[in-house]
CSV table of C-alpha atoms in Angstrom, one decimal:
chain,number,residue,atom,x,y,z
B,1,MET,CA,-25.0,22.2,-14.8
B,2,ALA,CA,-23.2,21.2,-18.0
B,3,VAL,CA,-26.4,21.5,-19.9
B,4,ASP,CA,-27.0,25.0,-18.5
B,5,LEU,CA,-23.5,26.0,-19.6
B,6,ASP,CA,-24.1,24.8,-23.2
B,7,VAL,CA,-21.3,22.2,-23.0
B,8,GLU,CA,-21.0,20.2,-26.2
B,9,GLU,CA,-18.5,17.6,-25.4
B,10,LEU,CA,-18.4,15.8,-22.0
B,11,LEU,CA,-15.8,13.6,-20.5
B,12,ILE,CA,-16.9,11.7,-17.4
B,13,MET,CA,-14.3,10.0,-15.4
B,14,GLY,CA,-15.0,7.5,-12.6
B,15,ASP,CA,-13.2,5.1,-10.4
B,16,SER,CA,-15.9,2.4,-10.5
B,17,ASN,CA,-15.3,0.1,-13.5
B,18,LEU,CA,-18.8,-1.4,-13.1
B,19,ILE,CA,-20.6,2.0,-13.2
B,20,ILE,CA,-18.5,3.2,-16.2
B,21,ARG,CA,-19.1,0.0,-18.2
B,22,GLN,CA,-22.8,0.2,-17.4
B,23,ALA,CA,-23.0,3.9,-18.4
B,24,GLN,CA,-21.2,3.0,-21.7
B,25,GLY,CA,-23.8,0.3,-22.3
B,26,GLU,CA,-21.1,-2.4,-22.4
B,27,TRP,CA,-22.6,-4.1,-19.4
B,28,GLU,CA,-26.2,-4.6,-18.4
B,29,THR,CA,-27.6,-2.8,-15.4
B,30,ARG,CA,-29.4,-5.4,-13.3
B,31,ASP,CA,-29.8,-3.7,-10.0
B,32,ILE,CA,-33.3,-2.3,-9.8
B,33,LYS,CA,-32.2,0.7,-7.8
B,34,LEU,CA,-29.7,1.7,-10.5
B,35,ILE,CA,-31.8,1.3,-13.6
B,36,PRO,CA,-33.5,4.8,-13.2
B,37,TYR,CA,-30.0,6.4,-12.9
B,38,ARG,CA,-28.8,4.5,-16.0
B,39,GLN,CA,-31.9,5.8,-17.9
B,40,HIS,CA,-31.3,9.3,-16.7
B,41,VAL,CA,-27.7,9.2,-18.0
B,42,GLU,CA,-29.0,8.1,-21.4
B,43,ASP,CA,-31.5,10.9,-21.4
B,44,LEU,CA,-28.9,13.5,-20.4
B,45,SER,CA,-26.4,12.2,-23.0
B,46,LYS,CA,-28.8,13.3,-25.8
B,47,TRP,CA,-28.0,17.0,-24.8
B,48,PHE,CA,-24.4,16.7,-25.9
B,49,LYS,CA,-22.6,16.2,-29.2
B,50,SER,CA,-20.4,13.6,-27.6
B,51,VAL,CA,-20.2,12.0,-24.2
B,52,GLU,CA,-17.2,9.8,-23.2
B,53,PHE,CA,-16.8,7.7,-20.1
B,54,LYS,CA,-13.4,6.9,-18.8
B,55,TYR,CA,-12.4,4.6,-16.0
B,56,ILE,CA,-9.6,5.9,-13.7
B,57,SER,CA,-8.3,3.4,-11.2
B,58,GLN,CA,-8.4,4.6,-7.6
B,59,PHE,CA,-4.7,4.5,-7.5
B,60,HIS,CA,-4.5,7.2,-10.1
B,61,ASN,CA,-7.5,9.1,-8.8
B,62,GLU,CA,-5.8,11.3,-6.2
B,63,LEU,CA,-7.1,14.5,-7.8
B,64,ALA,CA,-10.7,13.3,-7.4
B,65,ASP,CA,-10.1,12.5,-3.7
B,66,ALA,CA,-8.6,16.0,-3.3
B,67,LEU,CA,-11.5,17.7,-5.1
B,68,ALA,CA,-14.1,15.6,-3.1
B,69,THR,CA,-12.4,16.9,0.1
B,70,LEU,CA,-12.5,20.5,-1.1
B,71,ALA,CA,-16.0,20.5,-2.5
B,72,PRO,CA,-17.9,20.9,0.7
B,73,MET,CA,-15.6,23.8,1.6
B,74,LEU,CA,-16.5,25.9,-1.5
B,75,PRO,CA,-19.6,28.0,-1.4
B,76,TYR,CA,-22.2,27.3,-4.0
B,77,THR,CA,-24.8,30.0,-4.2
B,78,GLY,CA,-26.8,28.4,-7.0
B,79,ASN,CA,-25.6,30.7,-9.8
B,80,VAL,CA,-24.5,29.3,-13.1
B,81,HIS,CA,-21.0,30.8,-13.0
B,82,VAL,CA,-18.4,28.6,-11.4
B,83,ASP,CA,-15.0,30.2,-10.8
B,84,PRO,CA,-12.2,28.1,-12.2
B,85,LEU,CA,-10.2,26.2,-9.7
B,86,GLU,CA,-6.4,26.5,-10.3
B,87,ILE,CA,-4.5,23.4,-9.4
B,88,GLN,CA,-0.7,23.2,-9.2
B,89,ILE,CA,1.2,20.0,-9.0
B,90,GLN,CA,4.1,20.2,-6.6
B,91,GLU,CA,7.2,18.1,-6.8
B,92,ARG,CA,7.1,17.4,-3.0
B,93,HIS,CA,4.2,16.4,-0.8
B,94,GLY,CA,2.7,19.3,1.1
B,95,TYR,CA,3.6,17.9,4.5
B,96,CYS,CA,7.2,18.0,3.5
B,97,ASN,CA,7.0,21.8,3.3
B,98,ALA,CA,5.2,22.1,6.6
B,99,ILE,CA,7.3,20.0,8.9
B,100,GLU,CA,9.6,21.8,11.3
B,101,ILE,CA,12.3,19.7,12.8
B,102,GLU,CA,12.4,19.9,16.6
B,103,PRO,CA,15.8,19.5,18.1
B,104,ASN,CA,16.4,16.4,20.3
B,105,VAL,CA,12.9,14.9,19.4
B,106,GLN,CA,12.7,11.5,17.7
B,107,PRO,CA,10.3,11.2,14.7
B,108,TRP,CA,7.1,9.3,15.2
B,109,TYR,CA,8.4,6.2,13.5
B,110,HIS,CA,11.7,6.0,15.5
B,111,THR,CA,10.5,3.1,17.7
B,112,ILE,CA,9.3,1.1,14.7
B,113,LYS,CA,12.5,1.7,12.8
B,114,ARG,CA,14.6,0.7,15.9
B,115,PHE,CA,12.5,-2.4,16.4
B,116,LEU,CA,12.9,-3.5,12.7
B,117,LYS,CA,16.7,-3.0,12.9
B,118,THR,CA,17.5,-4.5,16.3
B,119,LYS,CA,14.3,-6.3,17.4
B,120,GLU,CA,14.5,-4.3,20.7
B,121,TYR,CA,11.7,-2.5,22.5
B,122,PRO,CA,12.1,0.7,24.5
B,123,GLU,CA,13.1,0.0,28.1
B,124,GLN,CA,9.9,1.3,29.7
B,125,ALA,CA,7.5,-0.5,27.2
B,126,SER,CA,4.7,-2.5,28.7
B,127,GLY,CA,3.3,-5.7,27.2
B,128,ASP,CA,0.5,-3.9,25.4
B,129,GLN,CA,3.0,-1.3,24.0
B,130,LYS,CA,5.3,-4.1,22.8
B,131,ARG,CA,2.4,-5.8,21.1
B,132,THR,CA,1.4,-2.5,19.4
B,133,ILE,CA,5.0,-1.9,18.2
B,134,ARG,CA,5.1,-5.4,16.7
B,135,ARG,CA,1.7,-4.9,15.0
B,136,LEU,CA,2.8,-1.5,13.6
B,137,ALA,CA,6.2,-2.8,12.5
B,138,SER,CA,4.6,-5.6,10.5
B,139,SER,CA,3.4,-3.0,7.9
B,140,PHE,CA,6.8,-1.5,7.5
B,141,PHE,CA,10.1,-2.7,5.9
B,142,PHE,CA,13.5,-1.4,5.0
B,143,SER,CA,15.1,-0.9,1.6
B,144,GLY,CA,18.6,0.2,2.3
B,145,GLU,CA,18.2,2.9,4.9
B,146,VAL,CA,14.8,4.0,3.8
B,147,LEU,CA,11.8,2.9,5.8
B,148,TYR,CA,8.7,2.1,3.7
B,149,LYS,CA,5.1,1.5,4.8
B,150,ARG,CA,2.9,-1.0,3.0
B,151,THR,CA,-0.6,0.3,2.3
B,152,PRO,CA,-3.7,-1.9,1.7
B,153,ASP,CA,-3.6,-1.1,-2.1
B,154,LEU,CA,0.0,-2.2,-2.2
B,155,ASN,CA,1.4,1.3,-2.7
B,156,LEU,CA,4.6,2.0,-0.8
B,157,LEU,CA,5.0,5.2,1.3
B,158,SER,CA,8.5,6.1,2.1
B,159,CYS,CA,9.2,7.6,5.6
B,160,ILE,CA,12.3,9.7,5.4
B,161,ASP,CA,13.9,11.2,8.5
B,162,ALA,CA,15.8,14.5,8.6
């Protein structure tokens, strides 16, 4: 597509350090299945004045994840013209703008928060429910009055109530 649009300079960003290093020629491509792809990249690179490969860690690659989610939703009719996609960066997460507070209803994390503070279960909790509360609570912690969730990549998500 970039060749058809007469693009001269190309910046390719990826979240696989191995693939980026192999595409740059810094590392050898040994996997027999990947060698034809590596050769194809070299052949395509000749069509451009400059091609730059840049590694973006998955932590900083939220935009790529969002675009990958949106891509199947956009119609592609095979024409060469692609309408630009306008992207705005908001100061707040989208779900913060969509949540409506229901009166007298506890948030989803209320039981976890209560368990972490007081080590008490709800009165009607069964053994399985208590075990689930302990398991869920093990991935949360307090900093002051703010409840944080640990994620597998060691990011912290804050859970803020109304």
